[in-house]
XYZ file of C-alpha atoms in Angstrom:
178
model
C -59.709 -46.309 -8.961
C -56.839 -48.230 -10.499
C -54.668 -45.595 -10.521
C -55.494 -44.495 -6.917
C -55.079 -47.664 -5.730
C -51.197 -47.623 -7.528
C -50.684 -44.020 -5.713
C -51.546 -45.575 -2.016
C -49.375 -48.155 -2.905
C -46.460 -46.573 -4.059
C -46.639 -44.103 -1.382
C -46.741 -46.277 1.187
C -43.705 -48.566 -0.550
C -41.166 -45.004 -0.960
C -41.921 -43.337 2.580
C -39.338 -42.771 5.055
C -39.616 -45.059 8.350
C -38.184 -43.226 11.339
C -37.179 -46.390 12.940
C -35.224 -47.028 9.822
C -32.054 -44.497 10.060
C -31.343 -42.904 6.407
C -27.858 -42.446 5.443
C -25.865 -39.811 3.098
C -23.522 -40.768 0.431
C -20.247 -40.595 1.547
C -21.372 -39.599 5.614
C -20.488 -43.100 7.768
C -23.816 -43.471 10.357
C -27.075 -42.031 10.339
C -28.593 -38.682 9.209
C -29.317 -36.007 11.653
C -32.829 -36.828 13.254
C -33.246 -33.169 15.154
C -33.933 -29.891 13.132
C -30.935 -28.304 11.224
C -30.160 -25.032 12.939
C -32.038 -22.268 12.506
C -31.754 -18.659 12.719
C -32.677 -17.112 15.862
C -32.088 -20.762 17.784
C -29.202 -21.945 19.960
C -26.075 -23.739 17.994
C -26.018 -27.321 18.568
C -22.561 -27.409 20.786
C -19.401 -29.857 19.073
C -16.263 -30.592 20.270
C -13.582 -31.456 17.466
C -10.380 -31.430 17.627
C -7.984 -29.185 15.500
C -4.805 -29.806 13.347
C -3.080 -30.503 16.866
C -5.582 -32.636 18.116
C -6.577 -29.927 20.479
C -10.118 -30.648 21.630
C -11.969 -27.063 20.589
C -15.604 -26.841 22.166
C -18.116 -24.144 20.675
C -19.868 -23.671 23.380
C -16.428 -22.272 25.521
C -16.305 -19.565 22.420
C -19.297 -17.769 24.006
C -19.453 -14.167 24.296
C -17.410 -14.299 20.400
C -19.260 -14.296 17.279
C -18.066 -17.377 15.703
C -18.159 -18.524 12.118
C -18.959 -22.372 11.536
C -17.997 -23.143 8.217
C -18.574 -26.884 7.133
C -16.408 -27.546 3.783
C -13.705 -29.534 2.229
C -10.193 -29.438 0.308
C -11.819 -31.323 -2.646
C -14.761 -28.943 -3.032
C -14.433 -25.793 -5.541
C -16.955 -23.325 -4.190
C -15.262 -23.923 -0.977
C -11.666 -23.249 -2.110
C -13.251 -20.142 -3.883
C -14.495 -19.066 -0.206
C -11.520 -19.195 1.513
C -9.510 -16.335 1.009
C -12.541 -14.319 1.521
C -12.925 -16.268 5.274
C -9.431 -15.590 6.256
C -9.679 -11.366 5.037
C -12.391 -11.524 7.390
C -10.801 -13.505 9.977
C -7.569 -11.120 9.610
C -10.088 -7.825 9.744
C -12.506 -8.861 12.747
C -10.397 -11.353 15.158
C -9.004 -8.787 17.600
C -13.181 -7.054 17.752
C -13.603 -11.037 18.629
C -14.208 -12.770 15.445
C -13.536 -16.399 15.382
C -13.775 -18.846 12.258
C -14.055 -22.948 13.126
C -13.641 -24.202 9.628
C -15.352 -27.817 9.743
C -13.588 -30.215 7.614
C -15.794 -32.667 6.056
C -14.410 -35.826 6.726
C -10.280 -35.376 5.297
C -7.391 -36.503 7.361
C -5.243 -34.238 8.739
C -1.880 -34.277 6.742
C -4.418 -33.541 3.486
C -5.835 -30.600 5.510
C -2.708 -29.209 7.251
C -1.122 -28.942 3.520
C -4.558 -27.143 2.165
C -4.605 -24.753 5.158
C -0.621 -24.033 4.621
C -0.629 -23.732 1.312
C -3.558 -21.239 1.203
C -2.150 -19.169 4.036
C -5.573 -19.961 5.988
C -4.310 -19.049 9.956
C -7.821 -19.962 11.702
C -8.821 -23.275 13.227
C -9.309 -25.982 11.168
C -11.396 -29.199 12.748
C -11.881 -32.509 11.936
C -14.873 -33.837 11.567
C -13.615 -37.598 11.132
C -17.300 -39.465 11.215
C -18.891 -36.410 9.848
C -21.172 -36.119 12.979
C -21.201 -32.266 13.125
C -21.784 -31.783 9.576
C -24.487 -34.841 9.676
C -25.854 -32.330 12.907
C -25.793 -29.198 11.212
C -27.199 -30.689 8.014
C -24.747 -29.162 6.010
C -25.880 -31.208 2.717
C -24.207 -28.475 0.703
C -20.742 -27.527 0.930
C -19.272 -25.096 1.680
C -22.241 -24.430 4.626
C -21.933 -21.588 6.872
C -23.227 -20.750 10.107
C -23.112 -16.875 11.864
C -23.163 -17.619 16.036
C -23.595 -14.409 18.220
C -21.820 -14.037 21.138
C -24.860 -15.786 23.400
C -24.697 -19.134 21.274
C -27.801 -18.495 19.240
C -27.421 -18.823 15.283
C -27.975 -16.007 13.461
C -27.264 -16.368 9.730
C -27.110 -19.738 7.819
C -25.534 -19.213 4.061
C -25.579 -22.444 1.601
C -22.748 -22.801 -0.880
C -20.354 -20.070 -1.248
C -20.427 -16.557 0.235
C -19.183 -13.295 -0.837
C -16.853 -10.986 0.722
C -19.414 -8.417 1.442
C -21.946 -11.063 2.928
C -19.602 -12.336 5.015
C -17.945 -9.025 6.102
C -21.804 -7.425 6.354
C -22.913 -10.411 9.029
C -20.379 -10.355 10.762
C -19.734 -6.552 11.491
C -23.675 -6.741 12.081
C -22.831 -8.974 15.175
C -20.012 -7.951 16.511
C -22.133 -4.118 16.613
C -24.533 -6.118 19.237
C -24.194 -5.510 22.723
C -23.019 -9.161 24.222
């Protein structure tokens, strides 16, 4: 009974209030309260702005299959990744293959120099308060989402991706009839 009594208790102590917003190391505000996206369901829209401080909207790339990929300068698997994103990127973008790489909370001078130094030509976006990646719960970096031309996700990939994964998805999509 003792022991029972101890479980209620400590079960009741640890749970997680709604009203009380969690937080992430290193992710300023709140975590996401809404579902993280799923296959076969719409892609929560964003607007970030790029290296320029262009405003770039995913829901005005419908009708393109897009590429969300949440990552950072700092983070290994996601360095690994890129080359492998821009091959693709290079290979697909004129069939209507766009990449929004989602910068995890850098500044821009750090992430200009990463993208120029690596030779990476697509859109890179800032995601200064880390509300996109806090949105699409990406917990792991890099985190990678597949959007068909209609807006809906279709593939979510957590940590790294290989060439033939990523080049496999996205010829998959860009087959479909818009």
């Amino acid at each position: 009974l003792a022991t029972f009594v101890a479980g209620v208790l400590f079960i009741a102590a640890t749970r997680v209030r709604p009203e009380v917003p969690a937080t992430l190391p290193g992710v300023r505000g709140p975590i996401a309260t809404t579902p993280a996206p799923q296959e076969n369901h719409p892609a929560p829209d964003f607007t970030l702005v790029d290296l320029a401080g262009v405003p770039v909207q995913l829901s005005a790339l419908r009708g393109q299959v897009v590429l969300v990929n949440v990552w950072a300068t700092w983070c290994p698997p996601c360095r690994a990744e890129m080359p492998m994103i821009q091959a693709a990127y290079e290979q697909y973008r004129e069939r209507g293959f766009v990449v929004l790489a989602v910068n995890l909370q850098e500044d821009a001078p750090t992430v200009a120099r990463y993208m120029a130094q690596g030779g990476l030509t697509f859109p890179a976006l800032l995601d200064s308060d880390g509300a996109v990646s806090n949105s699409y719960q990406a917990r792991v970096l890099p985190s990678s989402f597949f959007i068909d031309r209609a807006g809906v996700v279709r593939a979510v990939y957590r940590g790294p991706m290989a060439r033939s994964v990523i080049a496999g998805t996205v010829e998959q999509l860009l087959a479909e009839e818009p």
